[in-house]
Amino acid sequence: MPTDLPYAADAEVSLSYDELEVLRLQYQKELAQSHVTVQTTFNYGWGLVKSPIRTHQVEGVRLLQEIFRTEPTRRRECLYYLALGHYKMGNFEEARRFNDLLLQKEPTNLQAQSLASLIEKAVAREGYVGMALAGGVAALGTLLVAGLIRRATRK
Amino acid sequence: MASSKGKSPAERSKGARAALDPLVTDPSASGPSKMELVSKAIFAPFSHKKSDSSRILSDLAPVIMTPRMMTATATASARPRTSINASGTSGSRMDFASLGRAPMRLTLGSRRITSRDLQIVEATEELLDAEVPEPEGVASDVSLLRGFNATIPSSEKNRTRRRQMRNVDTPRIGLKKLGMNARGLMQEGEEDHEGQSVVSEEDVVMVAQVDDRGKRKARRRGRESLSAAKTFGKEELARQTQEIVRDKENLHVRRSLINSDIVEITNKIKALDDIREKLELDLLKIQEDELELDDELEGVRERIEFEETSSRHQNVKATTHVPHVAPSRRRKGPVFLPSEHDELPPGVAFMTLESHNTPITAVDFSEPYGTLVSASQEDSQPRVWDLMTGSEIGRLRGHRGPVRCIQVEDNLCLTGADDGVVRLWDLRHVDEDDWEREGINGLSNVAEEDEERSYDGEFIEKPNGIRSSEPSEIGVADRDGSCLRLFEGHSKAVTALYFEDECLVTGASDKTLRQWDLSTGQCVMTMDILWAISHPQTALPGNGIPGHLVPGASAAAGTFAVPTPPAADGSWDMYQDFVGGVQFWGYGLVSGSGDGAVRMWDMRTGQAHRTLLGHTGPVTCLQFDEIHIASGSLDKSIRIWDVRSGGTFETLKYDHAVTALQFDSRKVVAAAGENGVKIYNRTTMQHSSLLTNGHTQPVERLRYMDRYMVSGGRDSTLKIWTL
């Protein structure tokens, strides 16, 4: 199967407000008619995921999950989009799990591979921040303790 | 640490106060100081001892914290830590990552965790568990992203750009402008094309060759550009070509998306249609159930009346020789079925009786789960079955030819056979032991019986024709135990019989109908069908007898024999039953005969007063109720006649000859030369066949009562059905 998936960079390019509005109106219209096509749902969901606003992203991921639930034939694709959505939201753990599942199905998928490395990088970055924080706290602690000890010994 | 620092000045002040005022009792002196407790509580997480922390908690708030709550809080504080460890498969790094994320959460107000957030994260497990099949159909052709790119508003951008370009630029571009443009002196306002060379017409044509749709557009543009004599430059045009190709691809994608949606909706509509159809059927079924209940109520009321009158007369009325029988064929009262029958799905054969070796020729039963009597070709001994157990009780021995017709009412059974004799049996006296004993005794016994019977036959043909019942019953009991009486008089095979109360009517291949008194065994009347044929009543002029079926006077001497049309499996028989069916009610008698006519007789006069013509083949079976007569024929149809007017009310066409039928106000059940039992729903006018676990060869005979049906087929088996 030819993979036709966007790279993670694509998710960072947000649509203009008008475009998103058009997609939203289309989705709302079909929702009112109680028959929403998969493509419309995806369009709106993906548009939302591309958006920089977090509430939009959450809603977008929710729509993608909806597609995942209702359309078994679209699940393979949705795995990637869900991974991407979670990645963008910073839920790296979820992103990694979705992406791993996709890689398990399609080990050669380039987009999935690149996303996997991106997730690893992001996790590592946060790990460093965390380590730095922990290190800082530890340093502060040792300083305080040292100060106390010195004070106690001086007394 | 901060508290430890703060502790020392507090203690110091306390000590100072104590020193200053020793008489004042310190409230905190009695127990551990508040400060101490707080400090302990703060250090508790580091001490890693649950008991400690809970004790501290209880110290802090001894009144509100019950022990159970304390343990709950203690464990709750311990739980998240373990779950974090468990969830992080990547180990410590994920921990650091979550730690690193924490300040971001604190600092950025926009990254507040909402319930939606939690919702989508919680759904992860469920989604990951779901099966991910290979994409198929439109999912494999058009990816979501492709569809996205094809349908988002910006996909139209290029087209609008081109249009704008054309429309804005076309008006009145003079030669001067053209020339300037050609020289590269003029910049197009909204676009970035740097047209240098003068476009030739060939370029436009090349664009137009892409395909039909493009051609039209291109041609239009060509016209415009020609009329305007405007040039865009080669690069711009090449770009536009590319754009158009891409737009066309997008259109293709959108078309396939819409097509798949249409297919999906079509499927949905079909599913909904199916559901509606099913609901409508349910509705009809409810209607039928209602009708059935009405009938049942009516039956119960009749029964009440009957029982009231019978109890009134019981003491007065003397018992008759032949036990009085309520005619089950017309009985409408409820038959209380064993409960397991209700649990069976309708239209299923739930029992198969296999013992016959030849196609079934006659079948009847007393009541659901009662006694069944069946006969087959080339077999003079009808078999008696217990329908409760499905086992053979015994056989009715005595006929000297295959049995053609059977009627069972409670414990009484009448059989008519090829030997022209009708026998009345008491089914209570048929049992297996009797049969086995006879079997052992062998042929000599049978021969003896035959002798006795022939003697009996002579006896019955005494001039007065009346046989006293008592000696014969004794004689019968000695001999067989089950045969109560013989009705002899027909010279050929008895093919149809019907009895009710004390009256019996038989039809035979000697082309006569006879009426008998059941209690005396006397032939009350003989009705000659041939006479009726040759003397048609003049009441209905124009009702000619179909000559091709009735071979005139010669038929009187000759034997009646018509080959049946082949059944579904191609098999056929020589049909020799001149009288296919008889039934009467009061004085009205209806017969169906080989000439294809349904005749209505008056049993007081013995005259046929009306003949219903329409069938083009011998009538094989008939039944009537208050309103209609239903007759089945070898002409592959069932006709339902109006009793009063004599007109055809309805004609049901089948693919093969009809050999048996039974109907009520709601349905017509027929054996029509196919393996399945045919049911015509008179309420919904729908045909259906019962096939589940059914016969493997065409059905020949059937009888039903309420929701219980017995059918016999050419495959020599009997099937018991639920309806």
PDB file of N, CA, C and O in Angstrom, chain B residues 621-681:
ATOM      1  N   CYS B 621     -58.506 -32.434  -3.901  1.00  0.00           N
ATOM      2  CA  CYS B 621     -58.747 -32.181  -2.483  1.00  0.00           C
ATOM      3  C   CYS B 621     -59.670 -30.986  -2.364  1.00  0.00           C
ATOM      4  O   CYS B 621     -59.680 -30.114  -3.234  1.00  0.00           O
ATOM      5  N   LEU B 622     -60.458 -30.975  -1.320  1.00  0.00           N
ATOM      6  CA  LEU B 622     -61.275 -29.786  -1.094  1.00  0.00           C
ATOM      7  C   LEU B 622     -61.645 -29.670   0.358  1.00  0.00           C
ATOM      8  O   LEU B 622     -61.603 -30.638   1.115  1.00  0.00           O
ATOM      9  N   GLN B 623     -62.017 -28.448   0.698  1.00  0.00           N
ATOM     10  CA  GLN B 623     -62.479 -28.165   2.050  1.00  0.00           C
ATOM     11  C   GLN B 623     -63.344 -26.930   1.961  1.00  0.00           C
ATOM     12  O   GLN B 623     -63.143 -26.090   1.079  1.00  0.00           O
ATOM     13  N   PHE B 624     -64.343 -26.832   2.819  1.00  0.00           N
ATOM     14  CA  PHE B 624     -65.108 -25.585   2.821  1.00  0.00           C
ATOM     15  C   PHE B 624     -65.412 -25.148   4.231  1.00  0.00           C
ATOM     16  O   PHE B 624     -65.379 -25.937   5.173  1.00  0.00           O
ATOM     17  N   ASP B 625     -65.658 -23.859   4.351  1.00  0.00           N
ATOM     18  CA  ASP B 625     -66.137 -23.332   5.628  1.00  0.00           C
ATOM     19  C   ASP B 625     -67.409 -22.530   5.344  1.00  0.00           C
ATOM     20  O   ASP B 625     -68.032 -22.704   4.292  1.00  0.00           O
ATOM     21  N   GLU B 626     -67.793 -21.662   6.239  1.00  0.00           N
ATOM     22  CA  GLU B 626     -69.060 -20.951   6.090  1.00  0.00           C
ATOM     23  C   GLU B 626     -69.102 -20.075   4.840  1.00  0.00           C
ATOM     24  O   GLU B 626     -70.164 -19.789   4.302  1.00  0.00           O
ATOM     25  N   ILE B 627     -67.935 -19.635   4.422  1.00  0.00           N
ATOM     26  CA  ILE B 627     -67.901 -18.620   3.372  1.00  0.00           C
ATOM     27  C   ILE B 627     -67.328 -19.159   2.065  1.00  0.00           C
ATOM     28  O   ILE B 627     -67.815 -18.848   0.986  1.00  0.00           O
ATOM     29  N   HIS B 628     -66.297 -19.977   2.172  1.00  0.00           N
ATOM     30  CA  HIS B 628     -65.558 -20.355   0.979  1.00  0.00           C
ATOM     31  C   HIS B 628     -65.426 -21.864   0.827  1.00  0.00           C
ATOM     32  O   HIS B 628     -65.460 -22.610   1.812  1.00  0.00           O
ATOM     33  N   ILE B 629     -65.261 -22.262  -0.411  1.00  0.00           N
ATOM     34  CA  ILE B 629     -64.845 -23.627  -0.718  1.00  0.00           C
ATOM     35  C   ILE B 629     -63.459 -23.520  -1.332  1.00  0.00           C
ATOM     36  O   ILE B 629     -63.261 -22.724  -2.251  1.00  0.00           O
ATOM     37  N   ALA B 630     -62.522 -24.289  -0.834  1.00  0.00           N
ATOM     38  CA  ALA B 630     -61.197 -24.309  -1.447  1.00  0.00           C
ATOM     39  C   ALA B 630     -61.010 -25.675  -2.081  1.00  0.00           C
ATOM     40  O   ALA B 630     -61.257 -26.707  -1.456  1.00  0.00           O
ATOM     41  N   SER B 631     -60.598 -25.664  -3.348  1.00  0.00           N
ATOM     42  CA  SER B 631     -60.380 -26.931  -4.025  1.00  0.00           C
ATOM     43  C   SER B 631     -59.029 -26.900  -4.711  1.00  0.00           C
ATOM     44  O   SER B 631     -58.656 -25.916  -5.349  1.00  0.00           O
ATOM     45  N   GLY B 632     -58.293 -27.994  -4.565  1.00  0.00           N
ATOM     46  CA  GLY B 632     -57.001 -28.113  -5.223  1.00  0.00           C
ATOM     47  C   GLY B 632     -57.095 -29.109  -6.350  1.00  0.00           C
ATOM     48  O   GLY B 632     -57.871 -30.070  -6.282  1.00  0.00           O
ATOM     49  N   SER B 633     -56.321 -28.869  -7.378  1.00  0.00           N
ATOM     50  CA  SER B 633     -56.481 -29.696  -8.569  1.00  0.00           C
ATOM     51  C   SER B 633     -55.141 -30.016  -9.200  1.00  0.00           C
ATOM     52  O   SER B 633     -54.129 -29.371  -8.921  1.00  0.00           O
ATOM     53  N   LEU B 634     -55.183 -31.013 -10.082  1.00  0.00           N
ATOM     54  CA  LEU B 634     -53.986 -31.350 -10.842  1.00  0.00           C
ATOM     55  C   LEU B 634     -53.640 -30.259 -11.848  1.00  0.00           C
ATOM     56  O   LEU B 634     -52.571 -30.298 -12.446  1.00  0.00           O
ATOM     57  N   ASP B 635     -54.554 -29.316 -12.057  1.00  0.00           N
ATOM     58  CA  ASP B 635     -54.233 -28.220 -12.986  1.00  0.00           C
ATOM     59  C   ASP B 635     -53.315 -27.183 -12.344  1.00  0.00           C
ATOM     60  O   ASP B 635     -53.190 -26.073 -12.857  1.00  0.00           O
ATOM     61  N   LYS B 636     -52.681 -27.563 -11.241  1.00  0.00           N
ATOM     62  CA  LYS B 636     -51.672 -26.744 -10.561  1.00  0.00           C
ATOM     63  C   LYS B 636     -52.257 -25.481  -9.938  1.00  0.00           C
ATOM     64  O   LYS B 636     -51.580 -24.445  -9.896  1.00  0.00           O
ATOM     65  N   SER B 637     -53.490 -25.564  -9.514  1.00  0.00           N
ATOM     66  CA  SER B 637     -54.039 -24.370  -8.884  1.00  0.00           C
ATOM     67  C   SER B 637     -54.952 -24.753  -7.730  1.00  0.00           C
ATOM     68  O   SER B 637     -55.412 -25.889  -7.632  1.00  0.00           O
ATOM     69  N   ILE B 638     -55.156 -23.777  -6.872  1.00  0.00           N
ATOM     70  CA  ILE B 638     -56.178 -23.895  -5.842  1.00  0.00           C
ATOM     71  C   ILE B 638     -57.190 -22.802  -6.136  1.00  0.00           C
ATOM     72  O   ILE B 638     -56.810 -21.646  -6.364  1.00  0.00           O
ATOM     73  N   ARG B 639     -58.462 -23.197  -6.184  1.00  0.00           N
ATOM     74  CA  ARG B 639     -59.485 -22.180  -6.366  1.00  0.00           C
ATOM     75  C   ARG B 639     -60.267 -22.033  -5.081  1.00  0.00           C
ATOM     76  O   ARG B 639     -60.623 -23.017  -4.448  1.00  0.00           O
ATOM     77  N   ILE B 640     -60.490 -20.801  -4.726  1.00  0.00           N
ATOM     78  CA  ILE B 640     -61.317 -20.525  -3.553  1.00  0.00           C
ATOM     79  C   ILE B 640     -62.615 -19.932  -4.067  1.00  0.00           C
ATOM     80  O   ILE B 640     -62.626 -18.914  -4.768  1.00  0.00           O
ATOM     81  N   TRP B 641     -63.720 -20.655  -3.783  1.00  0.00           N
ATOM     82  CA  TRP B 641     -65.021 -20.275  -4.317  1.00  0.00           C
ATOM     83  C   TRP B 641     -65.855 -19.647  -3.223  1.00  0.00           C
ATOM     84  O   TRP B 641     -65.688 -19.960  -2.044  1.00  0.00           O
ATOM     85  N   ASP B 642     -66.749 -18.817  -3.666  1.00  0.00           N
ATOM     86  CA  ASP B 642     -67.710 -18.251  -2.728  1.00  0.00           C
ATOM     87  C   ASP B 642     -68.876 -19.209  -2.609  1.00  0.00           C
ATOM     88  O   ASP B 642     -69.492 -19.580  -3.609  1.00  0.00           O
ATOM     89  N   VAL B 643     -69.172 -19.647  -1.400  1.00  0.00           N
ATOM     90  CA  VAL B 643     -70.205 -20.669  -1.219  1.00  0.00           C
ATOM     91  C   VAL B 643     -71.564 -20.167  -1.713  1.00  0.00           C
ATOM     92  O   VAL B 643     -72.323 -20.888  -2.345  1.00  0.00           O
ATOM     93  N   ARG B 644     -71.845 -18.906  -1.454  1.00  0.00           N
ATOM     94  CA  ARG B 644     -73.177 -18.403  -1.787  1.00  0.00           C
ATOM     95  C   ARG B 644     -73.338 -18.160  -3.277  1.00  0.00           C
ATOM     96  O   ARG B 644     -74.286 -18.631  -3.892  1.00  0.00           O
ATOM     97  N   SER B 645     -72.394 -17.423  -3.854  1.00  0.00           N
ATOM     98  CA  SER B 645     -72.568 -17.061  -5.258  1.00  0.00           C
ATOM     99  C   SER B 645     -72.045 -18.145  -6.200  1.00  0.00           C
ATOM    100  O   SER B 645     -72.453 -18.218  -7.352  1.00  0.00           O
ATOM    101  N   GLY B 646     -71.133 -18.959  -5.729  1.00  0.00           N
ATOM    102  CA  GLY B 646     -70.554 -19.986  -6.580  1.00  0.00           C
ATOM    103  C   GLY B 646     -69.478 -19.455  -7.501  1.00  0.00           C
ATOM    104  O   GLY B 646     -68.961 -20.170  -8.353  1.00  0.00           O
ATOM    105  N   GLY B 647     -69.104 -18.192  -7.330  1.00  0.00           N
ATOM    106  CA  GLY B 647     -68.059 -17.615  -8.171  1.00  0.00           C
ATOM    107  C   GLY B 647     -66.680 -17.880  -7.603  1.00  0.00           C
ATOM    108  O   GLY B 647     -66.529 -18.236  -6.432  1.00  0.00           O
ATOM    109  N   THR B 648     -65.687 -17.712  -8.454  1.00  0.00           N
ATOM    110  CA  THR B 648     -64.316 -17.881  -7.976  1.00  0.00           C
ATOM    111  C   THR B 648     -63.917 -16.646  -7.191  1.00  0.00           C
ATOM    112  O   THR B 648     -63.990 -15.528  -7.694  1.00  0.00           O
ATOM    113  N   PHE B 649     -63.520 -16.866  -5.957  1.00  0.00           N
ATOM    114  CA  PHE B 649     -63.126 -15.758  -5.102  1.00  0.00           C
ATOM    115  C   PHE B 649     -61.643 -15.444  -5.299  1.00  0.00           C
ATOM    116  O   PHE B 649     -61.222 -14.303  -5.314  1.00  0.00           O
ATOM    117  N   GLU B 650     -60.874 -16.505  -5.463  1.00  0.00           N
ATOM    118  CA  GLU B 650     -59.437 -16.332  -5.566  1.00  0.00           C
ATOM    119  C   GLU B 650     -58.862 -17.576  -6.247  1.00  0.00           C
ATOM    120  O   GLU B 650     -59.379 -18.682  -6.066  1.00  0.00           O
ATOM    121  N   THR B 651     -57.833 -17.390  -7.042  1.00  0.00           N
ATOM    122  CA  THR B 651     -57.158 -18.538  -7.634  1.00  0.00           C
ATOM    123  C   THR B 651     -55.678 -18.466  -7.281  1.00  0.00           C
ATOM    124  O   THR B 651     -55.037 -17.446  -7.509  1.00  0.00           O
ATOM    125  N   LEU B 652     -55.168 -19.514  -6.683  1.00  0.00           N
ATOM    126  CA  LEU B 652     -53.751 -19.567  -6.336  1.00  0.00           C
ATOM    127  C   LEU B 652     -53.055 -20.492  -7.309  1.00  0.00           C
ATOM    128  O   LEU B 652     -53.436 -21.644  -7.456  1.00  0.00           O
ATOM    129  N   LYS B 653     -52.065 -19.957  -7.972  1.00  0.00           N
ATOM    130  CA  LYS B 653     -51.351 -20.749  -8.974  1.00  0.00           C
ATOM    131  C   LYS B 653     -50.091 -21.352  -8.357  1.00  0.00           C
ATOM    132  O   LYS B 653     -49.374 -20.681  -7.624  1.00  0.00           O
ATOM    133  N   TYR B 654     -49.862 -22.574  -8.688  1.00  0.00           N
ATOM    134  CA  TYR B 654     -48.637 -23.236  -8.227  1.00  0.00           C
ATOM    135  C   TYR B 654     -47.888 -23.793  -9.428  1.00  0.00           C
ATOM    136  O   TYR B 654     -48.417 -23.845 -10.542  1.00  0.00           O
ATOM    137  N   ASP B 655     -46.662 -24.234  -9.170  1.00  0.00           N
ATOM    138  CA  ASP B 655     -45.830 -24.750 -10.260  1.00  0.00           C
ATOM    139  C   ASP B 655     -46.135 -26.211 -10.556  1.00  0.00           C
ATOM    140  O   ASP B 655     -45.785 -26.716 -11.611  1.00  0.00           O
ATOM    141  N   HIS B 656     -46.763 -26.876  -9.605  1.00  0.00           N
ATOM    142  CA  HIS B 656     -47.001 -28.303  -9.779  1.00  0.00           C
ATOM    143  C   HIS B 656     -48.404 -28.628  -9.281  1.00  0.00           C
ATOM    144  O   HIS B 656     -49.074 -27.788  -8.680  1.00  0.00           O
ATOM    145  N   ALA B 657     -48.806 -29.870  -9.511  1.00  0.00           N
ATOM    146  CA  ALA B 657     -50.151 -30.282  -9.145  1.00  0.00           C
ATOM    147  C   ALA B 657     -50.351 -30.206  -7.642  1.00  0.00           C
ATOM    148  O   ALA B 657     -49.465 -30.547  -6.855  1.00  0.00           O
ATOM    149  N   VAL B 658     -51.554 -29.754  -7.253  1.00  0.00           N
ATOM    150  CA  VAL B 658     -51.888 -29.679  -5.833  1.00  0.00           C
ATOM    151  C   VAL B 658     -52.472 -31.019  -5.416  1.00  0.00           C
ATOM    152  O   VAL B 658     -53.391 -31.540  -6.069  1.00  0.00           O
ATOM    153  N   THR B 659     -51.929 -31.615  -4.378  1.00  0.00           N
ATOM    154  CA  THR B 659     -52.411 -32.937  -3.967  1.00  0.00           C
ATOM    155  C   THR B 659     -53.158 -32.899  -2.642  1.00  0.00           C
ATOM    156  O   THR B 659     -53.894 -33.822  -2.325  1.00  0.00           O
ATOM    157  N   ALA B 660     -52.955 -31.869  -1.860  1.00  0.00           N
ATOM    158  CA  ALA B 660     -53.665 -31.782  -0.589  1.00  0.00           C
ATOM    159  C   ALA B 660     -53.736 -30.329  -0.170  1.00  0.00           C
ATOM    160  O   ALA B 660     -52.851 -29.533  -0.509  1.00  0.00           O
ATOM    161  N   LEU B 661     -54.791 -29.995   0.548  1.00  0.00           N
ATOM    162  CA  LEU B 661     -54.878 -28.628   1.056  1.00  0.00           C
ATOM    163  C   LEU B 661     -55.689 -28.611   2.322  1.00  0.00           C
ATOM    164  O   LEU B 661     -56.474 -29.529   2.596  1.00  0.00           O
ATOM    165  N   GLN B 662     -55.492 -27.587   3.080  1.00  0.00           N
ATOM    166  CA  GLN B 662     -56.351 -27.301   4.207  1.00  0.00           C
ATOM    167  C   GLN B 662     -56.281 -25.801   4.396  1.00  0.00           C
ATOM    168  O   GLN B 662     -55.245 -25.178   4.166  1.00  0.00           O
ATOM    169  N   PHE B 663     -57.395 -25.200   4.769  1.00  0.00           N
ATOM    170  CA  PHE B 663     -57.351 -23.743   4.930  1.00  0.00           C
ATOM    171  C   PHE B 663     -58.180 -23.329   6.124  1.00  0.00           C
ATOM    172  O   PHE B 663     -59.010 -24.092   6.642  1.00  0.00           O
ATOM    173  N   ASP B 664     -57.905 -22.116   6.582  1.00  0.00           N
ATOM    174  CA  ASP B 664     -58.787 -21.469   7.549  1.00  0.00           C
ATOM    175  C   ASP B 664     -58.900 -20.013   7.136  1.00  0.00           C
ATOM    176  O   ASP B 664     -58.489 -19.645   6.033  1.00  0.00           O
ATOM    177  N   SER B 665     -59.429 -19.195   8.014  1.00  0.00           N
ATOM    178  CA  SER B 665     -59.694 -17.817   7.609  1.00  0.00           C
ATOM    179  C   SER B 665     -58.414 -17.045   7.332  1.00  0.00           C
ATOM    180  O   SER B 665     -58.447 -16.005   6.688  1.00  0.00           O
ATOM    181  N   ARG B 666     -57.309 -17.544   7.786  1.00  0.00           N
ATOM    182  CA  ARG B 666     -56.080 -16.765   7.646  1.00  0.00           C
ATOM    183  C   ARG B 666     -55.070 -17.352   6.690  1.00  0.00           C
ATOM    184  O   ARG B 666     -54.206 -16.649   6.205  1.00  0.00           O
ATOM    185  N   LYS B 667     -55.150 -18.650   6.433  1.00  0.00           N
ATOM    186  CA  LYS B 667     -54.116 -19.212   5.571  1.00  0.00           C
ATOM    187  C   LYS B 667     -54.636 -20.403   4.783  1.00  0.00           C
ATOM    188  O   LYS B 667     -55.659 -21.005   5.133  1.00  0.00           O
ATOM    189  N   VAL B 668     -53.925 -20.688   3.714  1.00  0.00           N
ATOM    190  CA  VAL B 668     -54.178 -21.897   2.943  1.00  0.00           C
ATOM    191  C   VAL B 668     -52.881 -22.687   2.965  1.00  0.00           C
ATOM    192  O   VAL B 668     -51.842 -22.183   2.550  1.00  0.00           O
ATOM    193  N   VAL B 669     -52.954 -23.888   3.476  1.00  0.00           N
ATOM    194  CA  VAL B 669     -51.766 -24.740   3.509  1.00  0.00           C
ATOM    195  C   VAL B 669     -51.958 -25.800   2.437  1.00  0.00           C
ATOM    196  O   VAL B 669     -53.012 -26.441   2.370  1.00  0.00           O
ATOM    197  N   ALA B 670     -50.953 -25.976   1.598  1.00  0.00           N
ATOM    198  CA  ALA B 670     -51.133 -26.892   0.478  1.00  0.00           C
ATOM    199  C   ALA B 670     -49.882 -27.716   0.230  1.00  0.00           C
ATOM    200  O   ALA B 670     -48.768 -27.282   0.507  1.00  0.00           O
ATOM    201  N   ALA B 671     -50.106 -28.916  -0.283  1.00  0.00           N
ATOM    202  CA  ALA B 671     -49.021 -29.739  -0.809  1.00  0.00           C
ATOM    203  C   ALA B 671     -49.109 -29.614  -2.320  1.00  0.00           C
ATOM    204  O   ALA B 671     -50.107 -30.005  -2.910  1.00  0.00           O
ATOM    205  N   ALA B 672     -48.092 -29.025  -2.909  1.00  0.00           N
ATOM    206  CA  ALA B 672     -48.181 -28.701  -4.333  1.00  0.00           C
ATOM    207  C   ALA B 672     -46.986 -29.258  -5.105  1.00  0.00           C
ATOM    208  O   ALA B 672     -46.324 -28.555  -5.850  1.00  0.00           O
ATOM    209  N   GLY B 673     -46.701 -30.513  -4.896  1.00  0.00           N
ATOM    210  CA  GLY B 673     -45.688 -31.167  -5.725  1.00  0.00           C
ATOM    211  C   GLY B 673     -44.271 -30.696  -5.467  1.00  0.00           C
ATOM    212  O   GLY B 673     -43.382 -30.958  -6.266  1.00  0.00           O
ATOM    213  N   GLU B 674     -44.068 -30.001  -4.363  1.00  0.00           N
ATOM    214  CA  GLU B 674     -42.716 -29.557  -4.046  1.00  0.00           C
ATOM    215  C   GLU B 674     -42.332 -30.065  -2.670  1.00  0.00           C
ATOM    216  O   GLU B 674     -43.180 -30.450  -1.868  1.00  0.00           O
ATOM    217  N   ASN B 675     -41.040 -29.996  -2.393  1.00  0.00           N
ATOM    218  CA  ASN B 675     -40.563 -30.501  -1.106  1.00  0.00           C
ATOM    219  C   ASN B 675     -41.104 -29.667   0.055  1.00  0.00           C
ATOM    220  O   ASN B 675     -41.319 -30.169   1.142  1.00  0.00           O
ATOM    221  N   GLY B 676     -41.280 -28.388  -0.202  1.00  0.00           N
ATOM    222  CA  GLY B 676     -41.751 -27.507   0.860  1.00  0.00           C
ATOM    223  C   GLY B 676     -43.267 -27.514   0.935  1.00  0.00           C
ATOM    224  O   GLY B 676     -43.950 -27.638  -0.077  1.00  0.00           O
ATOM    225  N   VAL B 677     -43.767 -27.378   2.139  1.00  0.00           N
ATOM    226  CA  VAL B 677     -45.206 -27.227   2.326  1.00  0.00           C
ATOM    227  C   VAL B 677     -45.555 -25.777   2.017  1.00  0.00           C
ATOM    228  O   VAL B 677     -44.935 -24.864   2.541  1.00  0.00           O
ATOM    229  N   LYS B 678     -46.508 -25.583   1.130  1.00  0.00           N
ATOM    230  CA  LYS B 678     -46.846 -24.232   0.688  1.00  0.00           C
ATOM    231  C   LYS B 678     -47.857 -23.613   1.643  1.00  0.00           C
ATOM    232  O   LYS B 678     -48.868 -24.241   1.976  1.00  0.00           O
ATOM    233  N   ILE B 679     -47.573 -22.409   2.045  1.00  0.00           N
ATOM    234  CA  ILE B 679     -48.523 -21.698   2.894  1.00  0.00           C
ATOM    235  C   ILE B 679     -48.835 -20.364   2.240  1.00  0.00           C
ATOM    236  O   ILE B 679     -47.930 -19.611   1.875  1.00  0.00           O
ATOM    237  N   TYR B 680     -50.118 -20.118   2.059  1.00  0.00           N
ATOM    238  CA  TYR B 680     -50.540 -18.834   1.519  1.00  0.00           C
ATOM    239  C   TYR B 680     -51.219 -18.071   2.645  1.00  0.00           C
ATOM    240  O   TYR B 680     -52.192 -18.551   3.224  1.00  0.00           O
ATOM    241  N   ASN B 681     -50.655 -16.935   2.949  1.00  0.00           N
ATOM    242  CA  ASN B 681     -51.209 -16.121   4.024  1.00  0.00           C
ATOM    243  C   ASN B 681     -52.336 -15.282   3.444  1.00  0.00           C
ATOM    244  O   ASN B 681     -52.117 -14.406   2.615  1.00  0.00           O
TER     245      ASN B 681
END
